[in-house]
mmCIF file of C-alpha atoms in Angstrom:
data_model
loop_
_atom_site.group_PDB
_atom_site.id
_atom_site.type_symbol
_atom_site.label_atom_id
_atom_site.label_comp_id
_atom_site.label_asym_id
_atom_site.label_seq_id
_atom_site.Cartn_x
_atom_site.Cartn_y
_atom_site.Cartn_z
ATOM 1 C CA MET A 1 -1.796 7.807 32.723
ATOM 2 C CA THR A 2 1.425 7.856 34.603
ATOM 3 C CA ASN A 3 2.509 4.183 34.555
ATOM 4 C CA ILE A 4 3.436 5.277 30.441
ATOM 5 C CA LYS A 5 5.568 7.065 30.814
ATOM 6 C CA HIS A 6 7.308 5.707 33.684
ATOM 7 C CA THR A 7 8.038 2.028 32.110
ATOM 8 C CA LEU A 8 10.928 0.577 31.253
ATOM 9 C CA LEU A 9 14.406 2.020 31.597
ATOM 10 C CA CYS A 10 15.034 0.654 27.851
ATOM 11 C CA ILE A 11 11.886 1.844 26.679
ATOM 12 C CA ALA A 12 11.263 5.387 25.335
ATOM 13 C CA ILE A 13 7.747 6.769 24.945
ATOM 14 C CA MET A 14 8.403 9.912 22.674
ATOM 15 C CA ALA A 15 4.668 11.240 22.193
ATOM 16 C CA CYS A 16 2.106 9.692 24.435
ATOM 17 C CA PRO A 17 -1.379 11.216 24.262
ATOM 18 C CA ALA A 18 -4.021 9.441 26.599
ATOM 19 C CA LEU A 19 -4.836 5.969 24.793
ATOM 20 C CA ALA A 20 -9.068 6.831 25.577
ATOM 21 C CA ASN A 21 -8.132 9.668 23.531
ATOM 22 C CA ALA A 22 -8.755 9.246 19.654
ATOM 23 C CA GLU A 23 -4.966 10.427 19.458
ATOM 24 C CA GLN A 24 -2.058 8.818 17.652
ATOM 25 C CA THR A 25 -0.203 7.148 20.413
ATOM 26 C CA VAL A 26 3.355 6.864 19.417
ATOM 27 C CA ILE A 27 5.584 4.800 20.568
ATOM 28 C CA ASN A 28 9.799 4.114 20.122
ATOM 29 C CA LEU A 29 10.901 0.907 20.915
ATOM 30 C CA THR A 30 14.707 -0.031 21.591
ATOM 31 C CA GLN A 31 14.333 -3.623 21.821
ATOM 32 C CA ALA A 32 12.443 -5.585 19.980
ATOM 33 C CA GLY A 33 10.100 -7.485 21.317
ATOM 34 C CA THR A 34 8.539 -4.954 23.868
ATOM 35 C CA LEU A 35 5.456 -3.306 22.804
ATOM 36 C CA SER A 36 3.789 -5.581 25.442
ATOM 37 C CA SER A 37 5.479 -3.549 28.391
ATOM 38 C CA ILE A 38 3.207 -0.930 27.029
ATOM 39 C CA ILE A 39 0.273 -1.983 26.030
ATOM 40 C CA THR A 40 -0.437 -4.280 29.095
ATOM 41 C CA THR A 41 -4.091 -3.915 29.854
ATOM 42 C CA ASP A 42 -7.555 -4.658 27.981
ATOM 43 C CA ASP A 43 -8.455 -0.929 28.141
ATOM 44 C CA LYS A 44 -5.368 0.620 26.585
ATOM 45 C CA LYS A 45 -5.794 -2.092 23.798
ATOM 46 C CA SER A 46 -9.459 -0.993 23.384
ATOM 47 C CA ALA A 47 -8.018 2.622 23.539
ATOM 48 C CA THR A 48 -5.510 2.271 20.562
ATOM 49 C CA THR A 49 -7.274 3.293 17.696
ATOM 50 C CA GLU A 50 -4.164 5.313 15.945
ATOM 51 C CA LEU A 51 -0.422 3.957 16.710
ATOM 52 C CA LYS A 52 2.899 4.875 15.763
ATOM 53 C CA ILE A 53 6.077 3.099 16.231
ATOM 54 C CA THR A 54 9.508 3.219 15.517
ATOM 55 C CA GLY A 55 12.424 1.021 16.123
ATOM 56 C CA GLU A 56 12.593 -3.210 15.973
ATOM 57 C CA LEU A 57 9.580 -5.033 15.852
ATOM 58 C CA ASN A 58 9.934 -8.879 16.102
ATOM 59 C CA GLY A 59 7.190 -11.662 16.126
ATOM 60 C CA ASP A 60 6.013 -10.971 19.321
ATOM 61 C CA ASP A 61 5.245 -7.289 18.505
ATOM 62 C CA ILE A 62 3.534 -8.070 15.367
ATOM 63 C CA PHE A 63 1.241 -10.699 17.464
ATOM 64 C CA LEU A 64 0.084 -7.789 19.465
ATOM 65 C CA ILE A 65 -0.086 -5.371 16.880
ATOM 66 C CA ARG A 66 -2.526 -8.262 15.072
ATOM 67 C CA ASP A 67 -4.439 -8.719 18.384
ATOM 68 C CA LEU A 68 -4.748 -5.053 18.596
ATOM 69 C CA GLY A 69 -6.345 -4.704 15.047
ATOM 70 C CA ASP A 70 -8.610 -7.961 15.404
ATOM 71 C CA LEU A 71 -9.957 -8.138 18.522
ATOM 72 C CA TYR A 72 -10.074 -4.266 19.586
ATOM 73 C CA ASN A 73 -9.995 -1.084 17.140
ATOM 74 C CA LEU A 74 -6.951 -0.479 16.016
ATOM 75 C CA GLU A 75 -7.946 1.967 12.238
ATOM 76 C CA SER A 76 -4.483 3.146 11.886
ATOM 77 C CA LEU A 77 -0.944 2.220 11.997
ATOM 78 C CA ASP A 78 2.308 3.672 10.877
ATOM 79 C CA ILE A 79 5.371 1.898 11.362
ATOM 80 C CA SER A 80 7.183 3.692 8.470
ATOM 81 C CA GLU A 81 10.299 4.159 10.740
ATOM 82 C CA ALA A 82 10.032 0.601 12.116
ATOM 83 C CA LYS A 83 12.516 -2.364 11.072
ATOM 84 C CA ILE A 84 11.179 -5.909 11.007
ATOM 85 C CA VAL A 85 13.478 -8.046 12.220
ATOM 86 C CA SER A 86 13.583 -12.346 13.283
ATOM 87 C CA GLY A 87 12.645 -13.260 16.583
ATOM 88 C CA GLY A 88 9.915 -13.358 18.684
ATOM 89 C CA GLN A 89 7.248 -16.123 18.885
ATOM 90 C CA ALA A 90 5.133 -16.642 15.357
ATOM 91 C CA TYR A 91 3.047 -13.686 14.900
ATOM 92 C CA PHE A 92 0.271 -15.692 13.109
ATOM 93 C CA THR A 93 -0.471 -19.363 12.247
ATOM 94 C CA LEU A 94 -2.661 -21.186 9.328
ATOM 95 C CA ASP A 95 -1.472 -24.140 8.593
ATOM 96 C CA GLU A 96 1.619 -23.403 9.542
ATOM 97 C CA GLU A 97 3.567 -21.186 11.870
ATOM 98 C CA HIS A 98 4.469 -17.423 10.158
ATOM 99 C CA PHE A 99 7.930 -15.343 11.878
ATOM 100 C CA THR A 100 9.038 -12.295 11.215
ATOM 101 C CA ALA A 101 12.669 -11.659 8.647
ATOM 102 C CA ASP A 102 14.464 -9.196 8.593
ATOM 103 C CA ASN A 103 12.940 -6.154 6.212
ATOM 104 C CA GLU A 104 9.860 -8.410 5.577
ATOM 105 C CA ILE A 105 6.279 -7.406 5.513
ATOM 106 C CA GLY A 106 5.977 -11.474 5.993
ATOM 107 C CA ASP A 107 3.318 -14.082 4.389
ATOM 108 C CA TYR A 108 0.420 -13.425 6.339
ATOM 109 C CA MET A 109 1.421 -10.491 8.838
ATOM 110 C CA PHE A 110 -1.816 -8.509 8.390
ATOM 111 C CA TYR A 111 -4.242 -10.492 7.174
ATOM 112 C CA SER A 112 -8.048 -9.863 7.748
ATOM 113 C CA LEU A 113 -7.776 -7.272 10.121
ATOM 114 C CA GLU A 114 -10.911 -5.830 9.081
ATOM 115 C CA LYS A 115 -10.915 -2.823 11.805
ATOM 116 C CA LEU A 116 -7.391 -1.633 9.945
ATOM 117 C CA LYS A 117 -8.333 1.703 7.665
ATOM 118 C CA SER A 118 -4.468 2.783 6.877
ATOM 119 C CA ILE A 119 -0.938 1.653 7.323
ATOM 120 C CA LYS A 120 2.515 3.258 6.806
ATOM 121 C CA LEU A 121 4.572 0.051 5.886
ATOM 122 C CA PRO A 122 8.300 0.144 7.071
ATOM 123 C CA LYS A 123 10.489 2.263 4.700
ATOM 124 C CA SER A 124 12.980 -0.121 5.093
ATOM 125 C CA ALA A 125 11.176 -3.256 3.840
ATOM 126 C CA THR A 126 12.134 -5.116 0.492
ATOM 127 C CA LYS A 127 9.593 -7.847 0.567
ATOM 128 C CA ILE A 128 5.986 -7.587 0.599
ATOM 129 C CA GLY A 129 4.964 -11.858 1.266
ATOM 130 C CA ASN A 130 1.708 -13.866 0.034
ATOM 131 C CA HIS A 131 -1.702 -13.135 1.685
ATOM 132 C CA ALA A 132 0.079 -10.005 3.837
ATOM 133 C CA LEU A 133 -2.673 -7.587 3.999
ATOM 134 C CA GLN A 134 -5.022 -9.835 2.085
ATOM 135 C CA ASP A 135 -9.131 -9.250 3.064
ATOM 136 C CA CYS A 136 -8.239 -6.046 4.963
ATOM 137 C CA GLN A 137 -11.826 -4.962 3.934
ATOM 138 C CA PHE A 138 -12.142 -1.106 4.690
ATOM 139 C CA LEU A 139 -8.116 -0.194 4.333
ATOM 140 C CA GLN A 140 -8.188 2.732 2.594
ATOM 141 C CA ALA A 141 -4.932 4.390 2.686
ATOM 142 C CA VAL A 142 -1.085 2.412 1.833
ATOM 143 C CA GLU A 143 2.248 3.959 2.023
ATOM 144 C CA LEU A 144 3.971 1.211 0.575
ATOM 145 C CA PRO A 145 7.982 0.642 1.461
ATOM 146 C CA ALA A 146 10.308 3.085 -0.542
ATOM 147 C CA SER A 147 12.904 0.291 -0.899
ATOM 148 C CA LEU A 148 10.398 -2.199 -2.166
ATOM 149 C CA THR A 149 11.219 -4.783 -4.960
ATOM 150 C CA SER A 150 8.733 -7.620 -4.448
ATOM 151 C CA ILE A 151 4.678 -7.833 -3.832
ATOM 152 C CA GLY A 152 3.660 -11.540 -2.961
ATOM 153 C CA LYS A 153 0.743 -13.616 -4.064
ATOM 154 C CA GLU A 154 -3.109 -12.057 -3.092
ATOM 155 C CA ALA A 155 -0.977 -9.781 -0.858
ATOM 156 C CA PHE A 156 -3.744 -7.235 -1.247
ATOM 157 C CA MET A 157 -6.745 -9.146 -2.483
ATOM 158 C CA SER A 158 -10.012 -8.069 -1.095
ATOM 159 C CA CYS A 159 -9.290 -5.132 -0.014
ATOM 160 C CA TYR A 160 -12.138 -3.370 -1.288
ATOM 161 C CA ALA A 161 -11.672 0.438 -0.183
ATOM 162 C CA ILE A 162 -8.476 0.791 -1.675
ATOM 163 C CA THR A 163 -9.005 3.307 -4.920
ATOM 164 C CA GLU A 164 -5.223 3.694 -5.170
ATOM 165 C CA ILE A 165 -2.038 3.232 -4.277
ATOM 166 C CA GLU A 166 2.109 4.623 -5.259
ATOM 167 C CA PHE A 167 4.512 2.113 -6.481
ATOM 168 C CA PRO A 168 7.972 3.094 -5.543
ATOM 169 C CA ALA A 169 10.281 3.141 -8.285
ATOM 170 C CA THR A 170 12.410 0.225 -7.156
ATOM 171 C CA LEU A 171 9.082 -2.566 -7.149
ATOM 172 C CA GLU A 172 10.503 -5.268 -9.876
ATOM 173 C CA THR A 173 7.964 -7.905 -9.309
ATOM 174 C CA ILE A 174 3.860 -8.193 -8.402
ATOM 175 C CA GLY A 175 2.003 -11.799 -7.629
ATOM 176 C CA ASP A 176 -0.441 -13.670 -8.831
ATOM 177 C CA ALA A 177 -3.697 -11.948 -7.784
ATOM 178 C CA ALA A 178 -1.442 -9.301 -6.059
ATOM 179 C CA PHE A 179 -4.620 -6.411 -6.171
ATOM 180 C CA ALA A 180 -7.332 -8.109 -7.498
ATOM 181 C CA TYR A 181 -10.632 -6.721 -6.216
ATOM 182 C CA CYS A 182 -9.408 -3.611 -4.924
ATOM 183 C CA GLU A 183 -11.156 -0.607 -6.408
ATOM 184 C CA LEU A 184 -8.307 0.586 -8.299
ATOM 185 C CA THR A 185 -9.658 2.881 -11.831
ATOM 186 C CA THR A 186 -5.913 4.018 -12.599
ATOM 187 C CA VAL A 187 -2.220 2.776 -11.621
ATOM 188 C CA THR A 188 1.074 3.671 -13.057
ATOM 189 C CA LEU A 189 3.653 0.850 -12.674
ATOM 190 C CA PRO A 190 7.244 2.030 -12.558
ATOM 191 C CA ALA A 191 9.966 0.937 -15.359
ATOM 192 C CA SER A 192 11.493 -1.707 -12.762
ATOM 193 C CA VAL A 193 8.616 -3.718 -12.890
ATOM 194 C CA THR A 194 9.771 -7.087 -14.972
ATOM 195 C CA LYS A 195 6.741 -9.123 -14.078
ATOM 196 C CA ILE A 196 2.744 -8.723 -13.199
ATOM 197 C CA GLY A 197 1.346 -11.917 -12.358
ATOM 198 C CA ASP A 198 -2.078 -13.607 -13.126
ATOM 199 C CA ASN A 199 -5.204 -11.708 -11.979
ATOM 200 C CA CYS A 200 -3.109 -9.037 -10.545
ATOM 201 C CA PHE A 201 -6.028 -6.261 -11.005
ATOM 202 C CA TYR A 202 -8.964 -9.075 -12.411
ATOM 203 C CA PRO A 203 -11.400 -8.165 -12.746
ATOM 204 C CA ARG A 204 -11.428 -4.267 -12.729
ATOM 205 C CA ASN A 205 -11.290 -2.452 -16.244
ATOM 206 C CA ILE A 206 -8.107 -0.104 -15.138
ATOM 207 C CA SER A 207 -6.482 2.688 -17.125
ATOM 208 C CA LEU A 208 -2.553 1.011 -16.533
ATOM 209 C CA TYR A 209 0.018 3.193 -17.124
ATOM 210 C CA LEU A 210 3.351 1.638 -17.596
ATOM 211 C CA GLN A 211 6.830 4.103 -17.630
ATOM 212 C CA GLY A 212 9.437 0.967 -19.211
ATOM 213 C CA THR A 213 10.383 0.523 -22.882
ATOM 214 C CA VAL A 214 10.971 -2.908 -22.204
ATOM 215 C CA PRO A 215 7.692 -4.210 -20.972
ATOM 216 C CA PRO A 216 7.109 -6.282 -18.205
ATOM 217 C CA GLU A 217 6.070 -10.122 -18.581
ATOM 218 C CA PRO A 218 2.089 -9.734 -18.433
ATOM 219 C CA GLY A 219 0.344 -12.351 -16.675
ATOM 220 C CA ALA A 220 -2.812 -13.976 -17.124
ATOM 221 C CA TYR A 221 -6.286 -12.349 -17.061
ATOM 222 C CA MET A 222 -4.521 -9.256 -15.414
ATOM 223 C CA MET A 223 -7.193 -7.190 -15.459
ATOM 224 C CA GLY A 224 -10.836 -6.496 -17.403
ATOM 225 C CA TYR A 225 -10.165 -7.067 -21.034
ATOM 226 C CA ASP A 226 -11.865 -3.546 -21.300
ATOM 227 C CA ALA A 227 -8.583 -1.989 -19.611
ATOM 228 C CA LYS A 228 -6.433 0.528 -21.303
ATOM 229 C CA VAL A 229 -2.730 0.153 -21.467
ATOM 230 C CA TYR A 230 -0.506 2.933 -21.995
ATOM 231 C CA VAL A 231 2.753 2.425 -22.727
ATOM 232 C CA PRO A 232 5.691 5.264 -23.368
ATOM 233 C CA LYS A 233 5.836 6.307 -26.718
ATOM 234 C CA GLY A 234 8.100 4.240 -29.630
ATOM 235 C CA SER A 235 7.484 0.985 -27.311
ATOM 236 C CA ILE A 236 4.312 -0.269 -28.190
ATOM 237 C CA ASP A 237 5.139 -2.942 -31.062
ATOM 238 C CA ALA A 238 7.333 -4.664 -28.302
ATOM 239 C CA TYR A 239 4.596 -4.622 -25.866
ATOM 240 C CA ARG A 240 2.317 -5.869 -29.322
ATOM 241 C CA THR A 241 4.610 -8.305 -29.328
ATOM 242 C CA THR A 242 5.183 -9.419 -25.992
ATOM 243 C CA GLY A 243 1.348 -10.731 -25.292
ATOM 244 C CA TRP A 244 -0.199 -6.976 -24.004
ATOM 245 C CA ASP A 245 -1.819 -7.097 -27.722
ATOM 246 C CA VAL A 246 -4.978 -8.502 -25.773
ATOM 247 C CA TYR A 247 -5.478 -4.927 -24.194
ATOM 248 C CA ASP A 248 -6.411 -2.230 -25.988
ATOM 249 C CA LEU A 249 -3.117 -0.086 -26.094
ATOM 250 C CA TYR A 250 -1.778 3.400 -26.260
ATOM 251 C CA GLU A 251 1.146 5.643 -26.518
ATOM 252 C CA TYR A 252 1.665 8.457 -24.091
ATOM 253 C CA GLU A 253 4.451 10.675 -23.234
ATOM 254 C CA PRO A 254 5.578 9.661 -19.429
ATOM 255 C CA THR A 255 6.423 13.180 -18.197
ATOM 256 C CA GLY A 256 5.547 12.120 -14.921
ATOM 257 C CA ILE A 257 3.416 14.931 -12.610
ATOM 258 C CA GLN A 258 6.333 17.203 -11.550
ATOM 259 C CA GLY A 259 7.333 17.884 -15.190
ATOM 260 C CA ALA A 260 3.227 18.549 -15.506
ATOM 261 C CA VAL A 261 1.943 20.889 -12.943
ATOM 262 C CA ILE A 262 4.277 23.776 -13.712
ATOM 263 C CA ASP A 263 2.090 25.665 -15.934
ATOM 264 C CA ASN A 264 -1.155 27.811 -14.355
ATOM 265 C CA ALA A 265 -0.871 31.464 -15.711
ATOM 266 C CA ASP A 266 -4.587 31.821 -16.359
ATOM 267 C CA GLY A 267 -5.032 31.266 -12.358
ATOM 268 C CA ALA A 268 -7.619 28.373 -13.101
ATOM 269 C CA THR A 269 -7.719 24.847 -11.832
ATOM 270 C CA THR A 270 -5.649 22.734 -13.449
ATOM 271 C CA TYR A 271 -6.188 18.753 -13.766
ATOM 272 C CA TYR A 272 -3.590 16.247 -14.828
ATOM 273 C CA THR A 273 -3.368 12.404 -15.039
ATOM 274 C CA LEU A 274 -1.361 10.305 -12.916
ATOM 275 C CA ASP A 275 1.048 10.388 -15.325
ATOM 276 C CA GLY A 276 1.183 14.264 -15.971
ATOM 277 C CA LYS A 277 -1.328 14.763 -19.029
ATOM 278 C CA LYS A 278 -3.327 17.883 -19.079
ATOM 279 C CA THR A 279 -6.954 16.831 -19.275
ATOM 280 C CA ASP A 280 -10.178 19.381 -19.675
ATOM 281 C CA THR A 281 -12.302 16.852 -18.645
ATOM 282 C CA PRO A 282 -11.662 14.630 -15.973
ATOM 283 C CA GLN A 283 -13.562 11.473 -15.838
ATOM 284 C CA GLU A 284 -13.643 9.086 -13.021
ATOM 285 C CA GLY A 285 -10.370 8.039 -11.653
ATOM 286 C CA ILE A 286 -7.446 9.809 -9.614
ATOM 287 C CA TYR A 287 -6.337 13.196 -10.888
ATOM 288 C CA ILE A 288 -3.779 15.687 -10.006
ATOM 289 C CA ILE A 289 -4.734 19.352 -9.608
ATOM 290 C CA ARG A 290 -3.013 22.614 -9.534
ATOM 291 C CA GLN A 291 -4.982 25.273 -7.727
ATOM 292 C CA GLU A 292 -5.672 28.907 -8.155
ATOM 293 C CA ASP A 293 -3.359 29.581 -5.259
ATOM 294 C CA GLY A 294 -0.629 27.298 -6.875
ATOM 295 C CA THR A 295 -0.906 24.159 -4.875
ATOM 296 C CA THR A 296 -1.360 20.900 -5.957
ATOM 297 C CA LYS A 297 -2.754 17.694 -4.492
ATOM 298 C CA LYS A 298 -4.223 14.328 -5.629
ATOM 299 C CA VAL A 299 -8.248 14.365 -5.894
ATOM 300 C CA VAL A 300 -10.271 11.403 -6.463
ATOM 301 C CA PHE A 301 -13.715 11.774 -8.670
#
């Protein structure tokens, strides 16, 4: 293990727990393309189950990360403080070669990494490409980039273990079948969203909360026809005339979670839906609860 601490001077490892343990390995790359000079042997690759990387990542680094998640045992990946940059080899080939581009989670970048259970994507990324995480069948936890504007087609399709996901206020478009066959039950989309692709949440009968008074362009067969769509108070007529009338439409007050979980005078546990509505009878889905000690957390029923 000492050779990891004394690697090339251009590479700093900020925290380096024993790779043989199930602790998070934290690596700071000061030069893109150098991850393979740190995780060098089959033993190190097999032992790297939880990995956090900061610095710049190019195609060479993504190729190795894919190797860790495909042939070895990588279950948790945190690249939230890293930056995707162009350069290096093709990280994936399927009909054509795929290369990295600045601030993009490229097409097929983490495609079909079946051992992966959690991922935090780079905060600086603005785009998630087509099929980027498709068929990551055991992926449960996803943290989307704070500056994300678009999600490509089939980006998370057949990620069966995903039951919840939070979308940033910068998101504008969601591609066809982006979350098809995920196990989502409640989805809240920000007012910034202008277009939702065909089969986006198909075939789930989700509860969809739209925060924009201007309806986004709806795709065909976005979700099951028994899905419920909640729109801001006063905007239901606009939604009915722009193709949303194929679903059951309801109005709500989009007060938000922060405005909801503030009153707990009786000391009892209080339940709120993701859009901030108090409920005494939580059903199957995701809720924010305020506990007796005043703390709040997200729970799934």
